[in-house]
């Protein structure tokens, strides 16, 4: 028997999958506590500035380090990559 995986909406990825330098828009957050932790909410723009153990991310107008465990709960729609 072939099992089908439930797909993410087309053209979306988690924040941890968004490429360094890419611009995206938050389309879903699957953990309500993330707003309290980092102030992110649906509709905000995001840019991955630097990938590391905790990625340096610009969310809205603020820059902060966000651990991968939190990035995995934020679904984004990639909009453009730096230089495009």
Coordinates of C-alpha atoms in Angstrom, one line a residue:
X1 CA 0.0 0.0 0.0
X2 CA 1.3 3.5 -0.9
X3 CA 0.8 6.1 1.8
X4 CA 0.2 9.7 0.7
X5 CA 1.7 12.5 2.7
X6 CA -0.5 15.5 3.4
X7 CA 1.2 18.3 1.5
X8 CA 1.9 21.8 2.7
X9 CA 0.1 24.5 0.7
X10 CA 1.8 25.2 -2.6
X11 CA 4.8 27.5 -2.5
X12 CA 5.2 27.5 1.2
X13 CA 7.9 26.3 3.6
X14 CA 8.8 26.5 7.2
X15 CA 11.0 29.5 8.4
X16 CA 13.8 27.0 9.0
X17 CA 13.6 26.0 5.3
X18 CA 13.6 29.6 3.9
X19 CA 17.0 30.3 2.3
X20 CA 19.4 32.8 3.7
X21 CA 18.7 36.2 2.2
X22 CA 15.2 35.3 1.2
X23 CA 12.1 37.5 1.8
X24 CA 8.9 35.8 2.9
X25 CA 5.5 36.4 4.5
X26 CA 4.2 34.4 7.5
X27 CA 1.1 32.5 6.4
X28 CA 0.6 30.3 9.4
X29 CA 1.9 29.6 12.9
X30 CA 1.1 26.2 14.4
X31 CA 2.0 27.1 18.0
X32 CA 0.1 29.9 19.8
X33 CA 3.0 30.6 22.2
X34 CA 5.3 31.9 19.4
X35 CA 3.6 35.3 19.4
X36 CA 4.4 35.6 23.1
X37 CA 8.0 34.4 22.6
X38 CA 9.1 36.4 19.5
X39 CA 6.1 38.6 18.6
X40 CA 5.6 37.0 15.2
X41 CA 2.1 36.8 13.6
X42 CA 0.5 35.9 10.3
X43 CA 1.0 38.6 7.6
X44 CA 4.4 39.8 8.9
X45 CA 7.4 39.9 6.5
X46 CA 10.5 37.9 7.4
X47 CA 14.0 37.8 6.0
X48 CA 16.6 35.2 7.0
X49 CA 19.7 37.3 7.6
X50 CA 22.1 34.6 8.8
X51 CA 21.7 30.8 9.3
X52 CA 23.3 29.4 12.4
X53 CA 22.3 27.3 15.5
X54 CA 19.8 30.1 16.1
X55 CA 19.1 32.0 12.9
X56 CA 19.3 35.8 12.7
X57 CA 15.9 36.7 11.3
X58 CA 14.2 40.1 10.7
X59 CA 10.5 39.8 11.5
X60 CA 8.6 43.0 10.7
X61 CA 11.0 45.8 11.8
X62 CA 12.9 43.9 14.4
X63 CA 15.9 41.6 14.2
X64 CA 16.3 38.6 16.6
X65 CA 17.9 35.2 16.9
X66 CA 15.3 32.5 16.5
X67 CA 16.1 28.8 17.4
X68 CA 15.3 26.1 14.8
X69 CA 12.7 24.7 17.1
X70 CA 10.7 27.9 16.8
X71 CA 11.4 28.3 13.1
X72 CA 9.9 24.9 12.4
X73 CA 6.5 26.1 13.7
X74 CA 6.3 29.1 11.4
X75 CA 5.0 28.5 7.8
X76 CA 6.1 31.2 5.3
X77 CA 5.4 32.0 1.7
X78 CA 8.7 32.9 -0.1
X79 CA 8.4 36.2 -2.0
X80 CA 11.9 36.9 -3.3
X81 CA 15.6 36.3 -2.7
X82 CA 18.1 39.1 -2.1
X83 CA 19.3 40.5 -5.4
X84 CA 16.1 39.5 -7.4

